XYZ file of C-alpha atoms in Angstrom:
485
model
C -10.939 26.415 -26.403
C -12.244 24.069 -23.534
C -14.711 21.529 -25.216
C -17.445 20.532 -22.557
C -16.825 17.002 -20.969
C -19.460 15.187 -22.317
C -18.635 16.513 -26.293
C -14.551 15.219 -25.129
C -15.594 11.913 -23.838
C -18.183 11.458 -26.808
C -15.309 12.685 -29.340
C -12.868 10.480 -27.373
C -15.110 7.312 -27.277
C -15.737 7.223 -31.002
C -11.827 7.486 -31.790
C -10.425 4.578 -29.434
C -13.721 2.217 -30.566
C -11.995 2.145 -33.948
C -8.726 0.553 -32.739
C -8.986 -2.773 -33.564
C -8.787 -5.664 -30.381
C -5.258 -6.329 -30.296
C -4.007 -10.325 -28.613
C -2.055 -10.313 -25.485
C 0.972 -8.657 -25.090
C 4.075 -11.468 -24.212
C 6.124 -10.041 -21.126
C 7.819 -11.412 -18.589
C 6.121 -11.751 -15.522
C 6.867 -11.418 -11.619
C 5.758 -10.441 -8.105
C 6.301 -6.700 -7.703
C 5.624 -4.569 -4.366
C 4.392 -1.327 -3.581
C 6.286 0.692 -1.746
C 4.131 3.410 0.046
C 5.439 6.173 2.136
C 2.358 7.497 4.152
C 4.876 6.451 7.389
C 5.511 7.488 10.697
C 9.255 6.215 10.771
C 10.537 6.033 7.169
C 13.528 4.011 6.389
C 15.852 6.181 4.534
C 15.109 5.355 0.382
C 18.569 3.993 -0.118
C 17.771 1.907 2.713
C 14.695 0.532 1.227
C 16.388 -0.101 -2.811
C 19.236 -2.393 -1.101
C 16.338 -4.391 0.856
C 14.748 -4.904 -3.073
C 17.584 -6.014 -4.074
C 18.786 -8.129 -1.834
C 15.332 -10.306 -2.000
C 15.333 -10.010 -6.229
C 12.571 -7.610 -6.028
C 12.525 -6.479 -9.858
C 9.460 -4.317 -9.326
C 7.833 -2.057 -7.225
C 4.802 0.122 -7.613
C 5.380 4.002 -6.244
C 2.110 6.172 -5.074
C 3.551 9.177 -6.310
C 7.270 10.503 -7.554
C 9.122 11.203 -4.576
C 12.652 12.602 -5.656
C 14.083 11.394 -2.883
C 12.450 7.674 -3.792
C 13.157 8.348 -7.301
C 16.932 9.324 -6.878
C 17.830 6.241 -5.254
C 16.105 4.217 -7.562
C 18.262 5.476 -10.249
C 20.891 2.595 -11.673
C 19.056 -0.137 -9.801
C 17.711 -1.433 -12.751
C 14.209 -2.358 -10.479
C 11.370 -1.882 -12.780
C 8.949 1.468 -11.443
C 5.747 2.135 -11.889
C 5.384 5.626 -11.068
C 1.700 7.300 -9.520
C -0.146 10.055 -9.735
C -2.611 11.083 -7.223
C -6.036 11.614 -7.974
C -6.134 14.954 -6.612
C -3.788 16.195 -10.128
C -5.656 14.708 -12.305
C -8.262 17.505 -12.681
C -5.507 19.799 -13.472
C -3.724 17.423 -15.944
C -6.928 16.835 -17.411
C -7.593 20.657 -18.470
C -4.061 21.841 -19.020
C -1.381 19.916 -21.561
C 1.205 22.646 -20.419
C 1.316 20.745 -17.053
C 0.974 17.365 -18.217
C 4.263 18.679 -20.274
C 5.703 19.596 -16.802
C 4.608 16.741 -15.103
C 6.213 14.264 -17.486
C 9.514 16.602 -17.507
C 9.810 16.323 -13.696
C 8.813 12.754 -13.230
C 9.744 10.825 -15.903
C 12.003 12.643 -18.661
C 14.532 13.910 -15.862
C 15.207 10.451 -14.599
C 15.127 8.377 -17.294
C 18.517 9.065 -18.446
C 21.453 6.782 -18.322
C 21.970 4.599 -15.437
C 18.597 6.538 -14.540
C 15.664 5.036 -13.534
C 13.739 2.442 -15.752
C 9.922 3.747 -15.710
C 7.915 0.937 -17.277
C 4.544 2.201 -16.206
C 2.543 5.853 -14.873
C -0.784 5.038 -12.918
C -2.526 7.865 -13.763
C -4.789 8.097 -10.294
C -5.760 5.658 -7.884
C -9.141 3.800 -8.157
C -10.289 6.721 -9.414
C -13.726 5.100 -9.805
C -14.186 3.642 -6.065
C -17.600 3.771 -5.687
C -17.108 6.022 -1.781
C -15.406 8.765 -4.438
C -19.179 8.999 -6.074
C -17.825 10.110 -9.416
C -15.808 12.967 -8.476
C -12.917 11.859 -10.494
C -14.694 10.611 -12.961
C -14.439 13.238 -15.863
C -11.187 13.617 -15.637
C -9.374 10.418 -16.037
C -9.448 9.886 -20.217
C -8.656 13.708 -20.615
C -5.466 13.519 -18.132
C -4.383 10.083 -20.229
C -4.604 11.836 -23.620
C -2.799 14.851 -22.708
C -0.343 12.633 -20.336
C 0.154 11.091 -23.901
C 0.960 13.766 -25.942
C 3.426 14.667 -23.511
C 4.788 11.343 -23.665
C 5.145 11.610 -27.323
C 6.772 15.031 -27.216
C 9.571 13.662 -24.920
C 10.078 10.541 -26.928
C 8.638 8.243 -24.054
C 5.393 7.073 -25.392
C 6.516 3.605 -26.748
C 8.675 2.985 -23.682
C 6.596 3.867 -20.685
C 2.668 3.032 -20.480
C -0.037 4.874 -19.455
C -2.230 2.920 -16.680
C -5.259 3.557 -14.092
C -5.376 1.085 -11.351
C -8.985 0.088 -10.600
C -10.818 -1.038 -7.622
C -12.530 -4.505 -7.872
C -15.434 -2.692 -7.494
C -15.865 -1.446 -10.656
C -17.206 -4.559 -11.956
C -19.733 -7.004 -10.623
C -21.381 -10.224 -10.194
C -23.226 -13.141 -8.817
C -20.701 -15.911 -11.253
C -16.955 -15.031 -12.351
C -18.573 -16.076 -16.108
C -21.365 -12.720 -15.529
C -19.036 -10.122 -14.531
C -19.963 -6.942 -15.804
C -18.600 -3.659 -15.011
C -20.910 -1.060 -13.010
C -23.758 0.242 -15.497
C -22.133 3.810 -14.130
C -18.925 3.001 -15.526
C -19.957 1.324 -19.105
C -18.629 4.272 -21.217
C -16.113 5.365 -19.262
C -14.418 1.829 -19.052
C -14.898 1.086 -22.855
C -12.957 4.430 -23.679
C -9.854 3.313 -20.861
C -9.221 0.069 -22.450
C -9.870 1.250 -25.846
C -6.653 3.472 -24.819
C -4.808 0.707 -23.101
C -5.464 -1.572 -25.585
C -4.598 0.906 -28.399
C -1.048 1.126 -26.383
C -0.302 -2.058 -25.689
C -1.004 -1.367 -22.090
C -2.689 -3.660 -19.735
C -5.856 -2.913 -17.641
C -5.049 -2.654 -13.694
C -6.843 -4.145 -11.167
C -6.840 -4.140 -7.340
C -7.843 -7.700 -5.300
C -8.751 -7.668 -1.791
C -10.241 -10.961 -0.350
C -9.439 -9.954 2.812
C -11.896 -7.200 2.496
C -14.520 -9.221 1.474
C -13.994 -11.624 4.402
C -13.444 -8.426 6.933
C -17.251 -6.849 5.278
C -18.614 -9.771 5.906
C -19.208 -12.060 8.424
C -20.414 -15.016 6.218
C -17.850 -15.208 3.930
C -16.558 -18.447 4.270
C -13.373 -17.707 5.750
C -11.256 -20.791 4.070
C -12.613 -19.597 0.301
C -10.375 -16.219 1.295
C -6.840 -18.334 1.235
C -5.494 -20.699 -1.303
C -5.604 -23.830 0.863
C -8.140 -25.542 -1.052
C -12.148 -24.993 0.439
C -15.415 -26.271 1.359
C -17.186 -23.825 -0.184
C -16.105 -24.128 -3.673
C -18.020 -21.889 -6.130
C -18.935 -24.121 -9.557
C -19.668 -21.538 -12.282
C -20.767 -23.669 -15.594
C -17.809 -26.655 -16.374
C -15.463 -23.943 -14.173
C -15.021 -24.366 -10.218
C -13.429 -21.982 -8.470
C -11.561 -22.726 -4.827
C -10.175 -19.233 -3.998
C -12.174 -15.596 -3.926
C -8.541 -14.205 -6.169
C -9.297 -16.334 -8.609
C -13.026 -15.801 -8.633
C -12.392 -12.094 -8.695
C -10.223 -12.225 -11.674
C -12.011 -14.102 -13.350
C -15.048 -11.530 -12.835
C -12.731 -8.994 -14.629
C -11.950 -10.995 -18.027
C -15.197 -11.843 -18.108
C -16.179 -7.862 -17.681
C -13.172 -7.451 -20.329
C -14.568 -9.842 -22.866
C -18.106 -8.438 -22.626
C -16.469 -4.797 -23.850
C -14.887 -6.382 -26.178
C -11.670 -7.526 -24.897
C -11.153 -11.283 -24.156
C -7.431 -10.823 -24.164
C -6.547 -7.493 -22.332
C -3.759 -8.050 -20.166
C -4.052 -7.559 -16.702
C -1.833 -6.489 -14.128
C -2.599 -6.931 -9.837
C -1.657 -3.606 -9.034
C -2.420 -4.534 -4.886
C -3.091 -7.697 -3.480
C -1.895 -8.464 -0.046
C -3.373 -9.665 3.830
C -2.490 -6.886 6.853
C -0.874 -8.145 10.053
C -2.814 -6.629 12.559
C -5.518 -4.396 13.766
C -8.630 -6.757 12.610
C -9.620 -10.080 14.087
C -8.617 -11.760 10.409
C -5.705 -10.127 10.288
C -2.510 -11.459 11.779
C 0.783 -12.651 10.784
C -0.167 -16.736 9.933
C -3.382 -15.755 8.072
C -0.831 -12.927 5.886
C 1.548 -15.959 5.384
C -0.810 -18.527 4.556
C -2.214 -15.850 1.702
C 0.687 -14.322 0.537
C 2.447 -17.801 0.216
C -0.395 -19.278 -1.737
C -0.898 -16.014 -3.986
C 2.773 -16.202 -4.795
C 2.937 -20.246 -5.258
C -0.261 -19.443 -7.472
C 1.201 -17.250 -9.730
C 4.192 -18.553 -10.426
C 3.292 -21.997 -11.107
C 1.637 -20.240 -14.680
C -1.618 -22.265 -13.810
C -3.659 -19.040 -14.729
C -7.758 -19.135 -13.874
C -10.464 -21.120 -15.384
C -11.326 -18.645 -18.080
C -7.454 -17.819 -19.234
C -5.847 -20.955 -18.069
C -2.243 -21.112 -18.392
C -1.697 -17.586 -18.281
C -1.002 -15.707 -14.451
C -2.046 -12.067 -14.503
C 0.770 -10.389 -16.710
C 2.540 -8.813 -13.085
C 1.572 -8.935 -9.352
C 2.566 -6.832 -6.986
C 2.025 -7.229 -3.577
C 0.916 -5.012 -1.165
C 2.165 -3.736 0.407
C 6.177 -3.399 1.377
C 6.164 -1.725 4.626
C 3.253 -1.092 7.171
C 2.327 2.949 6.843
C 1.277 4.280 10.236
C 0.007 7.727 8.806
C -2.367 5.744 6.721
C -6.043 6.888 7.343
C -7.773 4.395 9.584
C -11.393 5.101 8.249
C -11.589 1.449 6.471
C -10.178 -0.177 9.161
C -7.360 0.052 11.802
C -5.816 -2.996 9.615
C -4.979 -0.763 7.048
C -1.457 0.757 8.766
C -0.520 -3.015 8.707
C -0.359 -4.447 5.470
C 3.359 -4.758 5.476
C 5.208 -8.056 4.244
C 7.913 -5.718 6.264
C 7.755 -4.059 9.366
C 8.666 -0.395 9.722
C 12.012 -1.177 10.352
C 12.795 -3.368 7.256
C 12.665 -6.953 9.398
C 10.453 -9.656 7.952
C 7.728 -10.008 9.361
C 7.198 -13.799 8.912
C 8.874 -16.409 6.460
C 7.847 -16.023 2.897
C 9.533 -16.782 -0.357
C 8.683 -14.707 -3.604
C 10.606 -17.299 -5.609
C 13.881 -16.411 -4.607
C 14.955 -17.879 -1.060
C 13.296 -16.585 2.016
C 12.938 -12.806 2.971
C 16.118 -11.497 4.088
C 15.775 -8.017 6.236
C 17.131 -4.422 5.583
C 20.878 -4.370 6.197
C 22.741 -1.873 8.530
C 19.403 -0.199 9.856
C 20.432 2.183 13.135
C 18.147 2.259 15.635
C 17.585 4.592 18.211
C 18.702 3.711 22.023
C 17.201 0.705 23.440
C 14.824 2.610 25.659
C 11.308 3.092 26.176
C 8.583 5.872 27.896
C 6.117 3.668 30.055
C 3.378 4.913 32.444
C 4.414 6.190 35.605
C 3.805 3.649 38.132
C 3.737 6.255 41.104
C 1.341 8.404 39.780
C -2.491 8.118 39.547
C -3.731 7.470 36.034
C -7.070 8.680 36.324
C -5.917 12.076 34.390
C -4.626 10.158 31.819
C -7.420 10.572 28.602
C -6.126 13.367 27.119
C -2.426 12.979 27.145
C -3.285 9.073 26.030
C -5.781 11.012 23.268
C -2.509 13.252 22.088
C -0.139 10.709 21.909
C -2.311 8.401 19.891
C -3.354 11.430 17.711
C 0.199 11.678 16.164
C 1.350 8.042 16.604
C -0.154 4.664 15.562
C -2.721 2.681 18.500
C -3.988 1.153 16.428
C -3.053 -2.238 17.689
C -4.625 -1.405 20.823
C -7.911 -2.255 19.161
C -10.014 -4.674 18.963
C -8.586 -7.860 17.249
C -4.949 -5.886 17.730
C -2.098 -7.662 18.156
C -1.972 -5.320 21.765
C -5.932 -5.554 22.523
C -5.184 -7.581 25.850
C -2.235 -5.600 27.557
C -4.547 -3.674 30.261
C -5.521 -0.261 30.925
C -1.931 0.634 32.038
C -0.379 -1.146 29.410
C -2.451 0.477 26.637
C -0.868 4.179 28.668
C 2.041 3.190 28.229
C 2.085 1.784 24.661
C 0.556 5.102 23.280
C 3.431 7.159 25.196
C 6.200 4.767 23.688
C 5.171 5.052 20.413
C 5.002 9.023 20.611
C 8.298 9.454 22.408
C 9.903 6.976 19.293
C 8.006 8.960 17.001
C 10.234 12.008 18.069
C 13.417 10.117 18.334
C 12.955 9.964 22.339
C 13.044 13.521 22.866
C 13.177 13.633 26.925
C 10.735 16.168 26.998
C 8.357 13.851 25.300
C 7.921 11.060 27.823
C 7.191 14.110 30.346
C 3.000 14.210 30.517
C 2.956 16.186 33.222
C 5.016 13.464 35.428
C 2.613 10.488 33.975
C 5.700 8.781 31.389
C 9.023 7.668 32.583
C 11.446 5.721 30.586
C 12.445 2.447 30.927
C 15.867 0.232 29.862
C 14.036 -2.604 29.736
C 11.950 -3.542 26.844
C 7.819 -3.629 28.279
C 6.594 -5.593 25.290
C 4.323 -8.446 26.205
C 3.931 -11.338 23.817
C 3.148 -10.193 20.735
C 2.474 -6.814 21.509
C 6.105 -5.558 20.753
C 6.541 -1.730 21.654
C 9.236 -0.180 19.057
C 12.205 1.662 19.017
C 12.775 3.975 16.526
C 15.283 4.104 13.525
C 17.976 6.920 13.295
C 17.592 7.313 9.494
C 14.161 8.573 10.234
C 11.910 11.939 8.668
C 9.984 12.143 11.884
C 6.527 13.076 10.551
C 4.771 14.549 14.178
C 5.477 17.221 16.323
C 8.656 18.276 17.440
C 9.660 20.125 20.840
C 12.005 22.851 20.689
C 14.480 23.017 23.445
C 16.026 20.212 25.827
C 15.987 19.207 29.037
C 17.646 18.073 31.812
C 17.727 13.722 32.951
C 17.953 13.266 36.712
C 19.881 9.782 36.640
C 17.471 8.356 39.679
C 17.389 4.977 38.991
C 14.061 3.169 40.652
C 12.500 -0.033 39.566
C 8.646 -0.829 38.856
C 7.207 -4.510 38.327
C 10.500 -5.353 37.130
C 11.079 -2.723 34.560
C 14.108 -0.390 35.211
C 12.980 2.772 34.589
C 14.675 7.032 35.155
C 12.528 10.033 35.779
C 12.373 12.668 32.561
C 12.569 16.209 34.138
C-alpha cells in the first residue's frame, strides 16, 4: 500500500537520524567534466571517449544514460557518473518495479567486464532549484530508497553511490561561517545526507560565480576569478579572495549546522561560458577555469576545511550544447572548454599538458550559405526567424561574440548555421532566392561561422528530396559565392 508522503518522509527522517556522523571518506581526487548532449551537431560518442583520453580525463559526469554514450564508454576505464532526469523521479519514487528496471538497463547491463565503471547515479538535477517551486520535492528520498534496494538486489550498492546534485541555492547567507540551508529545505536536506552519509556518499553541489556576477551588476567583478581581489570578504579570523571559495565554504558550514562537519563534497558543475553575455568570453573562461583547476589541485582546500579540495570537480561543461534552452541566458549554449567540433577553445591545462583536440573529426565541405547580395532584404524576418528557430543565434546577441557583424551579416550567419545544421542540404540555403553559398569562409574576427561535422545526428528539420546546383560562379564583396536552385 502507498503510505502518504508526509508519513514516508517522517518514517524516513527518523531512520537515517540514527546513523551515526561518519569522518570523511579518503579518495582520490581529480577534475572531471560533464559531458552533455542537448547539441545541435554531436560528435559521434567514440569520438568524444578518445578526446578524454587523450587529455587524461578520468571522469566525466553524464545527464542521463545514453546507450550510445554508454557503449563507448565501455573498457575505457573513465570513471561515470551516470544521471537521471528529474522528470523519472516521480515514477521511481512510487514504483520499486521500475527502479528494478532502471538499474537493470543503466547500470547492471554495463557494468560487466571490460564494461563501464559507474562510480556514481545523480538521482535528478537540482531538484530543489528554487524556479522548480517544490515540484520535485517529494519525490527525491523515496526514488533514493527504492533506487537502493535495487542496487542491493543487483549486488551494486557498495560499488556505485547514490547522489543528488544541488543548486547553490539551496543554502544561504550573508558570511561563508552562517550558511544555512533554505528554511524550505531543513527536513528534506537532513534526510539526503543522513542517506549519503549512511553510504559513504558525498553531498553534491553546483558553483556558479559567473552567475552571480551575470545577476548582478555590483558584484565586484575581480572577486568572481581567482586572481587575487580588492574586495576581499573577512568572515571572523577567515578571509576569503574568490566567490568559489566563499560559496563552499557556505555549504560546510550549512553541513556542519545539520550535523555534518565532515560530509564530503563533490563540484558536480563549475565552469565560465564563452559567449553570448558581456562577462562571458574566451580570456575571462581561461582566467577561471585555470585558477579553479590550479586551486584544486594545489590541495590548499578553504578556510573552514583547509588542506582538503572538494573530494572531485568536474567542470562544466565539455562541449557547448546549442539545443540548450536559452531562458537563463543566451550564455548558456556556450559553456564549452570545447567547441562543437572537439577543438580547444583556448589553452588550459587540467594537470596534464595543454588541451589537445578531437582526432580525425570529418567535416563537412568547406562551404557556406550567405545572404544574397542581389536581392532586397527587407523580406527577410521570417526566414531569419526560422533559421534561428532550429539553429543557435545566439551569438548574435548582445555581448555575442557576433553582436557587431551588421544587419546583413547577422542574415547571413542565421542561414549558415541552418544550412550546417542539415549537412548543407542545397535546398536549405534556398529562402526563396535570399541564401547563396559561398567557397569562401565569411567569418569576421571572432565571429567564426561553422561548418558542420560528418559524424553528425542532425537534430532539426530535414528536406526530403534534392535539387539541382547551377554552377554560375559570381562574386560579392569578395566572397565567391554559386546560386542554389
Amino acid at each position: 500500500m502507498k503510505m502518504a508522503t508526509a508519513h514516508l518522509s517522517s518514517k524516513i527522517l527518523r531512520l537515517l537520524l540514527c546513523v551515526s556522523v561518519s569522518s570523511v571518506v579518503v579518495v582520490e581526487s581529480g577534475i572531471g567534466v560533464n559531458w552533455g548532449t542537448v547539441a545541435l551537431h554531436r560528435l559521434a560518442p567514440d569520438t568524444v571517449v578518445d578526446l578524454l583520453k587523450d587529455n587524461n580525463i578520468a571522469k566525466v559526469k553524464l545527464f542521463d544514460a545514453d546507450p550510445t554514450v554508454m557503449k563507448a564508454l565501455m573498457g575505457s576505464g573513465i570513471e561515470v557518473m551516470v544521471g537521471i532526469p528529474n522528470e523519472m523521479l516521480s515514477l521511481l519514487s512510487t514504483s520499486p518495479s521500475a527502479s528494478d528496471l532502471w538499474v537493470s538497463l543503466n547500470v547492471s547491463r554495463y557494468m560487466v567486464k571490460r564494461g563501464v565503471h559507474i562510480k556514481f547515479v545523480a538521482v535528478g538535477n537540482e531538484p530543489f532549484l528554487s524556479s522548480y517551486s517544490g515540484q520535485f520535492q517529494p519525490y527525491v528520498i523515496p526514488a533514493l530508497m527504492n533506487l537502493q534496494q535495487s542496487l542491493a538486489k543487483a549486488n551494486l550498492a557498495g560499488a556505485v553511490k547514490l547522489v543528488v546534485p544541488c543548486n547553490a541555492d539551496a543554502y544561504e547567507s550573508s558570511l561563508p561561517s552562517q550558511g544555512t540551508f533554505r528554511t524550505d529545505l531543513t527536513e528534506i536536506i537532513t534526510q539526503l545526507v543522513s542517506f549519503l552519509n549512511s553510504n559513504n556518499a558525498p553531498f553534491v553541489v553546483n558553483i556558479y560565480p559567473f552567475l552571480s556576477l551575470y545577476a548582478n551588476s555590483d558584484f565586484p567583478q575581480d572577486y568572481a576569478f581567482f586572481n587575487g581581489t580588492a574586495h576581499a570578504v573577512t568572515d571572523g579570523p577567515n578571509v576569503y579572495y574568490n566567490a568559489f571559495d566563499g560559496n563552499f565554504d557556505t555549504l560546510v558550514a550549512a553541513l556542519g549546522k545539520l550535523g555534518f562537519p565532515q560530509m564530503p563534497i563533490v563540484v558536480g558543475e563549475v565552469g565560465w561560458p564563452t559567449d553570448g553575455a558581456p562577462s562571458a568570453n574566451l580570456t575571462a573562461a581561461k582566467s577561471f577555469n585555470q585558477g579553479l583547476v590550479r586551486s584544486v589541485l594545489s590541495n590548499k582546500g578553504t578556510p573552514l576545511r583547509p588542506g582538503v579540495p572538494p573530494m572531485d570537480v568536474y567542470l562544466f561543461s565539455l562541449f557547448d550544447e546549442g539545443g540548450k534552452s536559452v531562458l537563463p541566458g543566451n550564455f548558456e549554449r556556450h559553456w564549452g572548454i570545447f567547441s562543437f567540433d572537439g577543438q580547444a577553445k583556448y589553452p588550459l591545462n587540467l594537470g596534464n599538458g595543454m588541451l589537445k583536440n578531437a582526432r580525425e573529426v570529418g567535416y563537412l565541405p568547406s562551404r557556406w550559405c550567405v545572404a544574397n547580395p542581389t536581392r532586397d532584404l527587407s523580406a527577410v524576418e521570417d526566414h531569419f526567424k526560422l533559421a534561428c528557430s532550429y539553429a543557435d543565434c545566439t551569438t548574435l546577441s548582445y555581448g555575442g561574440s557576433c553582436n557587431g557583424i551588421g544587419e546583413k551579416g547577422n542574415v547571413s550567419y542565421a542561414f549558415n548555421s541552418y544550412y550546417q545544421l542539415q549537412k548543407q542540404n542545397p535546398r536549405s540555403c534556398e529562402f526563396d532566392g535570399l541564401g547563396l553559398v559561398t567557397f569562401l569562409d565569411p567569418s569576421v574576427g571572432d565571429c567564426r561561422f561553422l561548418v558542420g561535422v560528418t559524424d553528425v545526428k542532425s537534430l532539426g528539420f530535414r528536406f526530403n528530396g534534392g535539387g539541382s546546383i547551377l554552377s554560375l560562379i559570381i562574386f560579392w564583396g569578395g566572397l565567391l559565392v554559386y546560386r542554389i536552385i
